[in-house]
mmCIF file of C-alpha atoms in Angstrom:
data_model
loop_
_atom_site.group_PDB
_atom_site.id
_atom_site.type_symbol
_atom_site.label_atom_id
_atom_site.label_comp_id
_atom_site.label_asym_id
_atom_site.label_seq_id
_atom_site.Cartn_x
_atom_site.Cartn_y
_atom_site.Cartn_z
ATOM 1 C CA ASN A 1 96.570 44.692 124.099
ATOM 2 C CA ASN A 2 94.182 47.260 123.382
ATOM 3 C CA GLU A 3 94.749 50.448 124.004
ATOM 4 C CA ASN A 4 91.006 51.448 123.371
ATOM 5 C CA GLU A 5 89.776 49.749 126.645
ATOM 6 C CA LEU A 6 90.160 49.556 130.288
ATOM 7 C CA PHE A 7 89.829 47.593 132.621
ATOM 8 C CA SER A 8 89.899 48.866 136.441
ATOM 9 C CA VAL A 9 89.906 46.427 139.121
ATOM 10 C CA GLU A 10 89.416 49.169 142.848
ATOM 11 C CA TYR A 11 89.104 48.081 146.377
ATOM 12 C CA CYS A 12 86.056 48.740 148.575
ATOM 13 C CA GLY A 13 87.713 48.996 151.942
ATOM 14 C CA THR A 14 86.345 45.739 152.905
ATOM 15 C CA ASN A 15 86.075 41.942 153.568
ATOM 16 C CA CYS A 16 83.830 39.401 152.931
ATOM 17 C CA THR A 17 83.499 35.988 155.050
ATOM 18 C CA GLN A 18 81.650 32.784 153.763
ATOM 19 C CA GLN A 19 78.579 31.886 156.862
ATOM 20 C CA ASN A 20 78.497 28.555 157.668
ATOM 21 C CA ASN A 21 75.588 27.700 155.861
ATOM 22 C CA GLY A 22 77.733 28.394 153.000
ATOM 23 C CA SER A 23 76.526 32.076 151.648
ATOM 24 C CA TRP A 24 78.399 35.572 151.704
ATOM 25 C CA THR A 25 78.446 38.716 153.471
ATOM 26 C CA LYS A 26 77.217 41.819 151.151
ATOM 27 C CA CYS A 27 79.366 44.335 149.692
ATOM 28 C CA ASN A 28 78.363 47.560 150.284
ATOM 29 C CA GLY A 29 76.815 49.516 146.722
ATOM 30 C CA ASN A 30 78.283 47.951 143.404
ATOM 31 C CA CYS A 31 80.862 45.763 144.787
ATOM 32 C CA THR A 32 81.232 42.162 144.215
ATOM 33 C CA CYS A 33 82.540 39.424 147.160
ATOM 34 C CA TYR A 34 86.374 38.271 145.733
ATOM 35 C CA HIS A 35 87.240 35.199 146.696
ATOM 36 C CA GLU A 36 89.970 32.435 146.306
ATOM 37 C CA ASP A 37 88.536 28.902 146.079
ATOM 38 C CA GLY A 38 88.292 27.059 149.856
ATOM 39 C CA LYS A 39 88.776 29.474 150.786
ATOM 40 C CA THR A 40 87.208 31.193 153.575
ATOM 41 C CA ALA A 41 87.736 36.227 153.473
ATOM 42 C CA GLY A 42 87.759 37.897 150.497
ATOM 43 C CA LEU A 43 87.269 41.232 149.424
ATOM 44 C CA CYS A 44 85.289 43.988 148.483
ATOM 45 C CA LEU A 45 85.788 44.995 145.048
ATOM 46 C CA SER A 46 84.489 47.283 142.186
ATOM 47 C CA THR A 47 84.784 46.240 138.392
ATOM 48 C CA GLU A 48 84.369 48.586 135.446
ATOM 49 C CA TYR A 49 84.518 47.933 131.597
ATOM 50 C CA THR A 50 85.056 50.817 129.390
ATOM 51 C CA ASP A 51 85.696 51.242 125.721
ATOM 52 C CA PHE A 52 86.885 53.575 124.703
ATOM 53 C CA THR A 53 86.004 53.173 120.902
ATOM 54 C CA GLN A 54 82.655 54.406 121.430
ATOM 55 C CA PHE A 55 83.884 57.723 121.808
ATOM 56 C CA PRO A 56 85.307 57.870 119.315
ATOM 57 C CA ASN A 57 85.410 61.991 119.436
ATOM 58 C CA LEU A 58 86.169 63.401 122.844
ATOM 59 C CA THR A 59 87.537 66.488 123.427
ATOM 60 C CA ASN A 60 89.707 67.147 126.680
ATOM 61 C CA GLU A 61 87.072 68.946 127.893
ATOM 62 C CA GLU A 62 85.220 65.924 127.992
ATOM 63 C CA ILE A 63 87.446 64.087 129.461
ATOM 64 C CA ASP A 64 87.768 66.117 132.153
ATOM 65 C CA ARG A 65 84.596 66.267 133.576
ATOM 66 C CA VAL A 66 83.675 62.710 133.018
ATOM 67 C CA THR A 67 86.901 62.526 134.979
ATOM 68 C CA PRO A 68 87.148 60.784 138.339
ATOM 69 C CA ARG A 69 87.744 63.137 141.721
ATOM 70 C CA PRO A 70 89.414 61.740 144.400
ATOM 71 C CA GLU A 71 86.820 60.856 147.689
ATOM 72 C CA GLU A 72 87.753 62.413 150.854
ATOM 73 C CA ILE A 73 88.563 59.653 153.565
ATOM 74 C CA GLN A 74 87.708 60.282 156.691
ATOM 75 C CA SER A 75 89.344 58.382 159.673
ATOM 76 C CA HIS A 76 87.362 57.419 162.441
#
């Protein structure tokens, strides 16, 4: 486990399903459908890999500037 590497996975809030022709429904945005073998339902997930050794001298201000802000979730 390397402390300078980060792999994050986020649930996109939607699922994906296998169609009768074998294709899978599309996920929105940069989300991808992940599913278990033999199952016809999966989850739309967003994955991101960051290697912090590419950014050796970040200041706290630079880190704060690129930190994701929480999204406001609206319910309908």
